[in-house]
Tab-separated table of C-alpha atoms in Angstrom:
chain	number	residue	atom	x	y	z
A	1	UNK	CA	115.255	76.850	109.572
A	2	UNK	CA	111.613	77.973	109.445
A	3	UNK	CA	111.204	81.724	108.837
A	4	UNK	CA	110.089	83.569	111.944
A	5	UNK	CA	111.740	81.131	114.397
A	6	UNK	CA	114.486	83.623	115.110
A	7	UNK	CA	112.854	87.025	115.445
A	8	UNK	CA	116.083	88.895	114.759
A	9	UNK	CA	116.965	87.031	111.524
A	10	UNK	CA	115.368	88.348	108.346
A	11	UNK	CA	114.881	86.173	105.287
A	12	UNK	CA	116.477	87.605	102.134
A	13	UNK	CA	115.523	86.919	98.487
A	14	UNK	CA	118.068	84.214	97.686
A	15	UNK	CA	117.732	82.352	100.992
A	16	UNK	CA	115.976	78.982	100.923
A	17	UNK	CA	112.382	79.322	102.174
A	18	UNK	CA	109.296	77.081	102.394
A	19	UNK	CA	107.013	77.224	99.332
A	20	UNK	CA	104.060	78.213	101.481
A	21	UNK	CA	106.008	81.135	102.946
A	22	UNK	CA	106.900	82.339	99.461
A	23	UNK	CA	103.305	81.954	98.200
A	24	UNK	CA	101.838	83.725	101.214
A	25	UNK	CA	104.260	86.626	100.806
A	26	UNK	CA	103.617	86.990	97.073
A	27	UNK	CA	99.863	87.031	97.709
A	28	UNK	CA	100.080	89.531	100.560
A	29	UNK	CA	102.651	91.887	99.014
A	30	UNK	CA	100.857	91.822	95.643
A	31	UNK	CA	97.515	92.585	97.261
A	32	UNK	CA	99.177	95.405	99.139
A	33	UNK	CA	100.765	96.800	95.950
A	34	UNK	CA	97.487	96.545	94.027
A	35	UNK	CA	95.729	98.424	96.852
A	36	UNK	CA	98.158	101.327	96.539
A	37	UNK	CA	97.633	101.500	92.779
A	38	UNK	CA	93.818	101.172	92.841
A	39	UNK	CA	93.817	103.516	95.854
A	40	UNK	CA	94.931	106.354	93.588
A	41	UNK	CA	91.500	106.400	91.945
A	42	UNK	CA	89.070	107.568	94.658
A	43	UNK	CA	91.331	110.512	95.521
A	44	UNK	CA	92.579	111.177	92.003
A	45	UNK	CA	89.001	111.993	91.040
A	46	UNK	CA	89.144	115.011	93.375
A	47	UNK	CA	92.410	116.579	92.184
A	48	UNK	CA	90.668	118.743	89.604
A	49	UNK	CA	87.974	119.748	92.136
A	50	UNK	CA	90.206	120.519	95.143
A	51	UNK	CA	88.960	123.681	96.897
A	52	UNK	CA	92.295	125.568	96.791
A	53	UNK	CA	95.662	125.456	95.076
A	54	UNK	CA	97.297	124.320	98.342
A	55	UNK	CA	94.843	121.428	98.729
A	56	UNK	CA	95.375	120.503	95.100
A	57	UNK	CA	99.175	120.427	95.405
A	58	UNK	CA	98.905	118.327	98.580
A	59	UNK	CA	96.473	115.861	97.004
A	60	UNK	CA	98.658	115.473	93.920
A	61	UNK	CA	101.672	114.755	96.137
A	62	UNK	CA	99.653	112.192	98.075
A	63	UNK	CA	98.386	110.385	94.983
A	64	UNK	CA	101.940	110.369	93.610
A	65	UNK	CA	103.087	108.815	96.893
A	66	UNK	CA	100.510	106.025	96.456
A	67	UNK	CA	102.000	105.259	93.034
A	68	UNK	CA	105.458	105.195	94.640
A	69	UNK	CA	104.237	102.846	97.387
A	70	UNK	CA	102.823	100.523	94.751
A	71	UNK	CA	106.199	100.491	93.010
A	72	UNK	CA	108.197	99.743	96.202
A	73	UNK	CA	105.864	96.842	96.876
A	74	UNK	CA	105.843	95.438	93.330
A	75	UNK	CA	109.652	95.491	93.473
A	76	UNK	CA	109.545	93.607	96.804
A	77	UNK	CA	107.170	90.989	95.328
A	78	UNK	CA	109.441	90.568	92.310
A	79	UNK	CA	112.334	89.530	94.569
A	80	UNK	CA	110.283	86.377	95.265
A	81	UNK	CA	110.512	85.257	91.652
A	82	UNK	CA	107.318	86.707	90.209
A	83	UNK	CA	107.356	89.283	87.377
A	84	UNK	CA	105.727	92.692	87.110
A	85	UNK	CA	103.704	91.549	84.122
A	86	UNK	CA	102.403	88.524	86.066
A	87	UNK	CA	101.385	90.756	88.945
A	88	UNK	CA	99.529	93.228	86.739
A	89	UNK	CA	97.836	90.400	84.887
A	90	UNK	CA	96.711	88.895	88.195
A	91	UNK	CA	95.211	92.248	89.194
A	92	UNK	CA	93.504	92.826	85.855
A	93	UNK	CA	91.973	89.338	85.717
A	94	UNK	CA	90.857	89.457	89.355
A	95	UNK	CA	93.129	86.556	90.342
A	96	UNK	CA	94.670	88.768	93.021
A	97	UNK	CA	92.675	91.197	95.170
A	98	UNK	CA	93.133	94.720	96.450
A	99	UNK	CA	91.764	96.302	99.619
A	100	UNK	CA	87.964	96.348	99.641
A	101	UNK	CA	87.924	99.939	100.954
A	102	UNK	CA	88.695	101.359	97.509
A	103	UNK	CA	85.436	100.020	96.111
A	104	UNK	CA	83.524	102.718	98.000
A	105	UNK	CA	82.828	106.032	96.226
A	106	UNK	CA	84.222	109.452	97.191
A	107	UNK	CA	81.039	111.517	96.966
A	108	UNK	CA	82.207	114.805	98.500
A	109	UNK	CA	85.416	116.696	99.245
A	110	UNK	CA	85.051	115.639	102.884
A	111	UNK	CA	85.518	112.034	101.731
A	112	UNK	CA	89.091	112.931	100.782
A	113	UNK	CA	89.547	113.994	104.401
A	114	UNK	CA	87.917	110.811	105.709
A	115	UNK	CA	90.161	108.651	103.516
A	116	UNK	CA	93.280	110.381	104.819
A	117	UNK	CA	92.222	110.258	108.456
A	118	UNK	CA	90.478	106.870	108.669
A	119	UNK	CA	91.663	104.785	105.706
A	120	UNK	CA	95.301	105.862	105.899
A	121	UNK	CA	95.035	105.767	109.691
A	122	UNK	CA	93.895	102.136	109.575
A	123	UNK	CA	96.576	101.362	106.997
A	124	UNK	CA	99.264	102.779	109.315
A	125	UNK	CA	98.089	100.610	112.221
A	126	UNK	CA	98.281	97.601	109.876
A	127	UNK	CA	101.619	98.575	108.389
A	128	UNK	CA	103.759	99.643	111.327
A	129	UNK	CA	104.193	96.033	112.571
A	130	UNK	CA	105.049	94.975	108.985
A	131	UNK	CA	108.227	97.081	109.245
A	132	UNK	CA	109.484	94.188	111.420
A	133	UNK	CA	108.186	91.445	109.122
A	134	UNK	CA	110.540	88.480	108.629
A	135	UNK	CA	110.996	89.065	104.879
A	136	UNK	CA	113.660	91.758	104.382
A	137	UNK	CA	112.539	93.440	101.140
A	138	UNK	CA	108.935	93.701	102.379
A	139	UNK	CA	110.022	95.086	105.756
A	140	UNK	CA	112.286	97.684	104.108
A	141	UNK	CA	109.532	98.792	101.707
A	142	UNK	CA	107.195	99.185	104.681
A	143	UNK	CA	109.671	101.408	106.519
A	144	UNK	CA	109.677	103.830	103.581
A	145	UNK	CA	105.905	103.654	103.229
A	146	UNK	CA	105.188	104.254	106.909
A	147	UNK	CA	107.406	107.354	106.929
A	148	UNK	CA	105.371	108.792	104.074
A	149	UNK	CA	101.917	107.737	105.301
A	150	UNK	CA	101.945	109.984	108.342
A	151	UNK	CA	101.671	113.077	106.125
A	152	UNK	CA	98.707	111.425	104.404
A	153	UNK	CA	96.848	110.945	107.635
A	154	UNK	CA	97.541	114.452	108.899
A	155	UNK	CA	96.372	116.124	105.702
A	156	UNK	CA	93.103	114.154	105.936
A	157	UNK	CA	92.658	115.111	109.565
A	158	UNK	CA	93.279	118.753	108.670
A	159	UNK	CA	90.655	118.691	105.900
A	160	UNK	CA	88.049	117.269	108.303
A	161	UNK	CA	89.029	119.646	111.106
A	162	UNK	CA	88.650	122.643	108.797
A	163	UNK	CA	85.254	121.478	107.537
A	164	UNK	CA	84.053	120.498	110.992
A	165	UNK	CA	84.779	124.005	112.274
A	166	UNK	CA	83.367	125.741	109.196
A	167	UNK	CA	79.748	126.451	108.254
A	168	UNK	CA	76.973	124.099	109.439
A	169	UNK	CA	76.825	122.671	105.898
A	170	UNK	CA	80.565	121.970	105.926
A	171	UNK	CA	80.321	120.357	109.351
A	172	UNK	CA	77.475	118.147	108.126
A	173	UNK	CA	79.532	117.167	105.084
A	174	UNK	CA	82.446	116.112	107.321
A	175	UNK	CA	80.119	114.140	109.608
A	176	UNK	CA	78.491	112.405	106.651
A	177	UNK	CA	81.908	111.340	105.287
A	178	UNK	CA	82.946	109.896	108.659
A	179	UNK	CA	79.576	108.135	108.976
A	180	UNK	CA	80.131	106.396	105.641
A	181	UNK	CA	83.841	105.568	106.014
A	182	UNK	CA	83.946	104.449	109.674
A	183	UNK	CA	82.667	100.889	109.288
A	184	UNK	CA	84.468	100.105	106.008
A	185	UNK	CA	87.682	101.333	107.696
A	186	UNK	CA	87.184	98.833	110.543
A	187	UNK	CA	86.701	96.114	107.923
A	188	UNK	CA	90.150	96.911	106.481
A	189	UNK	CA	91.652	94.770	109.255
A	190	UNK	CA	90.004	91.714	107.727
A	191	UNK	CA	87.596	89.142	109.136
A	192	UNK	CA	87.450	88.454	112.898
A	193	UNK	CA	90.217	86.190	114.223
A	194	UNK	CA	87.860	83.198	114.451
A	195	UNK	CA	87.282	83.393	110.672
A	196	UNK	CA	90.878	84.121	109.692
A	197	UNK	CA	92.402	80.658	109.189
A	198	UNK	CA	95.772	81.868	107.860
A	199	UNK	CA	96.594	84.192	110.751
A	200	UNK	CA	98.249	81.509	112.898
A	201	UNK	CA	100.660	80.397	110.176
A	202	UNK	CA	101.452	83.997	109.162
A	203	UNK	CA	102.246	84.867	112.765
A	204	UNK	CA	104.444	81.777	113.180
A	205	UNK	CA	106.380	82.812	110.080
A	206	UNK	CA	106.829	86.351	111.393
A	207	UNK	CA	104.869	87.909	108.533
A	208	UNK	CA	102.087	89.125	110.826
A	209	UNK	CA	102.880	90.281	114.339
A	210	UNK	CA	99.327	90.902	115.605
A	211	UNK	CA	95.899	89.430	114.836
A	212	UNK	CA	93.176	91.265	112.891
A	213	UNK	CA	91.119	91.886	116.036
A	214	UNK	CA	94.113	93.192	118.001
A	215	UNK	CA	94.894	95.723	115.273
A	216	UNK	CA	91.243	96.704	114.917
A	217	UNK	CA	91.056	97.418	118.644
A	218	UNK	CA	94.250	99.469	118.492
A	219	UNK	CA	92.802	101.565	115.661
A	220	UNK	CA	89.538	102.233	117.531
A	221	UNK	CA	91.468	103.248	120.660
A	222	UNK	CA	93.473	105.757	118.600
A	223	UNK	CA	90.543	107.088	116.569
A	224	UNK	CA	88.009	107.793	119.339
A	225	UNK	CA	89.874	110.691	120.997
A	226	UNK	CA	90.823	112.040	117.559
A	227	UNK	CA	87.130	112.117	116.546
A	228	UNK	CA	86.460	114.149	119.659
A	229	UNK	CA	89.201	116.602	118.713
A	230	UNK	CA	87.577	116.917	115.298
A	231	UNK	CA	84.200	117.676	116.853
A	232	UNK	CA	82.697	114.719	114.998
A	233	UNK	CA	80.946	111.574	116.204
A	234	UNK	CA	81.548	107.967	115.219
A	235	UNK	CA	78.442	106.104	114.000
A	236	UNK	CA	78.507	103.330	116.603
A	237	UNK	CA	75.859	103.355	119.385
A	238	UNK	CA	77.792	100.666	121.290
A	239	UNK	CA	80.944	102.771	121.591
A	240	UNK	CA	81.923	103.181	125.265
A	241	UNK	CA	85.066	103.138	127.402
A	242	UNK	CA	85.574	99.731	128.970
A	243	UNK	CA	87.270	100.450	132.267
A	244	UNK	CA	88.011	96.808	132.990
A	245	UNK	CA	89.787	96.070	129.707
A	246	UNK	CA	91.312	99.527	129.354
A	247	UNK	CA	90.014	99.718	125.781
A	248	UNK	CA	87.088	101.228	123.903
A	249	UNK	CA	84.266	98.763	123.398
A	250	UNK	CA	82.843	98.956	119.887
A	251	UNK	CA	80.104	97.268	117.872
A	252	UNK	CA	80.677	94.471	115.378
A	253	UNK	CA	81.208	95.558	111.768
A	254	UNK	CA	78.875	93.963	109.236
A	255	UNK	CA	81.294	91.328	107.981
A	256	UNK	CA	78.751	90.032	105.458
A	257	UNK	CA	79.190	93.406	103.709
A	258	UNK	CA	82.969	92.860	103.699
A	259	UNK	CA	82.491	89.394	102.181
A	260	UNK	CA	80.249	90.871	99.475
A	261	UNK	CA	82.742	93.592	98.547
A	262	UNK	CA	85.665	91.141	98.552
A	263	UNK	CA	83.612	88.832	96.323
A	264	UNK	CA	83.402	91.659	93.784
A	265	UNK	CA	79.942	92.949	94.601
A	266	UNK	CA	80.905	96.255	96.233
A	267	UNK	CA	79.649	99.624	94.987
A	268	UNK	CA	82.483	100.279	92.508
A	269	UNK	CA	84.475	97.043	91.997
A	270	UNK	CA	83.760	96.841	88.259
A	271	UNK	CA	84.449	100.544	87.675
A	272	UNK	CA	87.769	100.543	89.568
A	273	UNK	CA	89.105	97.535	87.680
A	274	UNK	CA	87.865	98.756	84.282
A	275	UNK	CA	89.539	102.130	84.872
A	276	UNK	CA	92.804	100.433	85.861
A	277	UNK	CA	92.797	98.180	82.756
A	278	UNK	CA	91.977	101.118	80.490
A	279	UNK	CA	94.832	103.185	81.948
A	280	UNK	CA	97.227	100.269	81.388
A	281	UNK	CA	96.093	99.695	77.807
A	282	UNK	CA	96.107	103.405	76.973
A	283	UNK	CA	99.719	103.539	78.168
A	284	UNK	CA	100.876	100.600	76.034
A	285	UNK	CA	102.090	102.794	73.175
A	286	UNK	CA	104.246	104.824	75.574
A	287	UNK	CA	105.915	101.676	76.949
A	288	UNK	CA	106.462	100.317	73.450
A	289	UNK	CA	107.835	103.606	72.132
A	290	UNK	CA	110.246	103.948	75.066
A	291	UNK	CA	111.488	100.387	74.558
A	292	UNK	CA	111.948	100.977	70.816
A	293	UNK	CA	113.815	104.232	71.496
A	294	UNK	CA	116.110	102.485	73.994
A	295	UNK	CA	116.846	99.649	71.552
A	296	UNK	CA	117.636	102.093	68.752
A	297	UNK	CA	119.967	104.145	70.918
A	298	UNK	CA	121.753	101.058	72.212
A	299	UNK	CA	122.293	99.860	68.637
A	300	UNK	CA	123.785	103.236	67.699
A	301	UNK	CA	126.181	103.434	70.658
A	302	UNK	CA	129.170	101.160	70.016
A	303	UNK	CA	130.134	98.948	72.905
A	304	UNK	CA	126.955	99.545	74.848
A	305	UNK	CA	124.809	96.464	75.305
A	306	UNK	CA	121.105	96.819	76.004
A	307	UNK	CA	120.454	96.078	79.678
A	308	UNK	CA	118.007	93.225	79.100
B	1	UNK	CA	102.891	92.680	74.039
B	2	UNK	CA	104.927	91.921	76.648
B	3	UNK	CA	108.537	92.812	76.593
B	4	UNK	CA	109.008	93.853	80.176
B	5	UNK	CA	111.403	96.752	80.695
B	6	UNK	CA	114.662	95.611	82.333
B	7	UNK	CA	115.129	95.843	86.092
B	8	UNK	CA	117.560	98.358	87.630
B	9	UNK	CA	118.969	98.547	91.147
B	10	UNK	CA	118.904	102.022	92.667
B	11	UNK	CA	121.560	103.484	94.994
B	12	UNK	CA	121.211	106.856	96.729
B	13	UNK	CA	123.840	109.076	98.342
B	14	UNK	CA	121.882	110.745	101.123
B	15	UNK	CA	124.374	113.543	101.832
B	16	UNK	CA	127.826	114.544	100.684
B	17	UNK	CA	130.405	112.547	102.595
B	18	UNK	CA	128.286	109.382	102.691
B	19	UNK	CA	128.453	106.405	100.349
B	20	UNK	CA	125.674	105.353	97.993
B	21	UNK	CA	123.272	102.902	99.622
B	22	UNK	CA	120.940	100.453	97.901
B	23	UNK	CA	117.325	101.604	98.287
B	24	UNK	CA	115.356	99.374	95.926
B	25	UNK	CA	114.762	98.625	92.285
B	26	UNK	CA	112.610	99.690	89.351
B	27	UNK	CA	111.864	98.947	85.705
B	28	UNK	CA	112.966	101.324	82.943
B	29	UNK	CA	113.694	100.993	79.227
B	30	UNK	CA	117.155	102.597	79.416
B	31	UNK	CA	119.659	104.181	81.789
B	32	UNK	CA	118.379	107.717	81.308
B	33	UNK	CA	114.780	106.783	82.100
B	34	UNK	CA	115.982	104.626	84.998
B	35	UNK	CA	117.648	107.723	86.512
B	36	UNK	CA	114.560	109.867	86.037
B	37	UNK	CA	112.267	107.200	87.466
B	38	UNK	CA	114.644	106.656	90.385
B	39	UNK	CA	114.479	110.379	91.153
B	40	UNK	CA	110.665	110.299	91.169
B	41	UNK	CA	110.306	107.036	93.070
B	42	UNK	CA	113.128	107.254	95.620
B	43	UNK	CA	113.935	110.956	96.206
B	44	UNK	CA	110.567	112.744	96.422
B	45	UNK	CA	111.540	114.148	99.831
B	46	UNK	CA	115.128	115.221	99.236
B	47	UNK	CA	116.477	111.829	100.295
B	48	UNK	CA	119.504	112.159	98.060
B	49	UNK	CA	122.141	114.338	96.394
B	50	UNK	CA	123.338	111.656	93.953
B	51	UNK	CA	121.867	108.539	92.312
B	52	UNK	CA	123.322	105.398	90.763
B	53	UNK	CA	121.269	103.003	88.665
B	54	UNK	CA	122.760	99.619	87.761
B	55	UNK	CA	121.186	96.941	85.565
B	56	UNK	CA	120.171	94.145	87.968
B	57	UNK	CA	121.588	91.638	85.517
B	58	UNK	CA	125.040	93.210	86.022
B	59	UNK	CA	125.120	92.497	89.754
B	60	UNK	CA	127.282	89.530	90.681
B	61	UNK	CA	126.354	88.175	94.111
B	62	UNK	CA	127.719	85.561	96.490
B	63	UNK	CA	125.409	82.564	96.876
B	64	UNK	CA	123.628	82.146	100.213
B	65	UNK	CA	124.091	78.344	99.960
B	66	UNK	CA	127.849	78.793	100.242
B	67	UNK	CA	127.555	81.480	102.899
B	68	UNK	CA	129.212	79.265	105.495
B	69	UNK	CA	132.326	78.230	103.601
B	70	UNK	CA	132.668	81.495	101.680
B	71	UNK	CA	132.947	83.694	104.758
B	72	UNK	CA	134.351	81.034	107.070
B	73	UNK	CA	138.063	81.945	106.670
B	74	UNK	CA	137.485	85.157	108.643
B	75	UNK	CA	135.839	83.371	111.560
B	76	UNK	CA	138.972	82.188	113.420
B	77	UNK	CA	141.079	85.327	112.965
B	78	UNK	CA	140.139	87.161	116.068
B	79	UNK	CA	143.624	88.739	116.098
B	80	UNK	CA	142.451	91.077	113.324
B	81	UNK	CA	140.437	92.968	115.912
B	82	UNK	CA	142.017	95.325	118.468
B	83	UNK	CA	139.945	93.727	121.253
B	84	UNK	CA	142.076	90.558	120.842
B	85	UNK	CA	145.050	92.180	122.581
B	86	UNK	CA	145.666	92.724	126.259
B	87	UNK	CA	146.824	96.211	127.162
B	88	UNK	CA	148.541	96.760	130.517
B	89	UNK	CA	146.685	98.926	133.015
B	90	UNK	CA	147.382	102.629	132.637
B	91	UNK	CA	148.545	102.573	129.021
B	92	UNK	CA	146.634	105.174	127.021
B	93	UNK	CA	146.165	106.201	123.393
B	94	UNK	CA	146.936	102.667	122.125
């Protein structure tokens, strides 16, 4: 039976499944995992510069969560018959992508707030329907992730709220961060439906539950009143309540910018990837030493086989 | 390099009185590191009071292909369930 035909039946790792379904899932879950891992960088840069010990502890916990999310997702991808090494190699050689949003710089402390509120907010809108995705391991990883993301979004909102109600300089810093992150956040939902050829198949298979444009609209509807509560404006002159549709009308993101960033020509693509590869290579001796230690101990303990 | 660290399955007991439940998997060079990694990856928010880690290679599983015939013997034994039996009106605590 085709995955997704029966909405209540999940597909599990050892079930037979169409090759295309498997390929699509590996690509999507890997891209998702890579995004969590690369996503540690823009915020990690601010840990040492956090304005208070409380903010620092919170930011460290958040960045650690992102690492955890990457690990849940890599494990889910591995149930489809790919290996961790393959996945990392695909990231490091650019064969697999990560979310374009992480190629933008975090210039000020307010950007940490904007990432939590807008970027994690958009991620939540994307991810909540994935908790009901047809592939069991992916759906279960998403349930864990969604539970943890809501703290991420609230801490970002709190940072912006504090700045927005602080000195005029702090307010301006918060506004500037929202001005820069608003449009890239809308682009996180991907190209418009008309230019998203895989959406139909993914929806039929029960991997996606809603189209890119539906999710984008949902995010805007949630964010507009929140911006008001923050005392900040959104940088879209077309933004207005559409009585007839019962939704906020918003302008069209510059999708040529999205295409450029996805193609590798965003502000920080090269830096993000180089940093990731360096971190992996610098850690090689730790992985090798741990493996050597484990082998030595296993050899010394009679009757205990190494796990591999 | 690449000698990938072996894969471990992680089970968490959420509270005393409950059984361990599978929560996911991770890579680690040995059992001790697998336990430490499992703590960091799966119990950052007090999700557990006890952890098991088991080498994935040690798990023996039924094959989905045989799912039908393997579990089929239980299908026609409705009499193993209490709802199979008719209880006369008014009889309680049965």
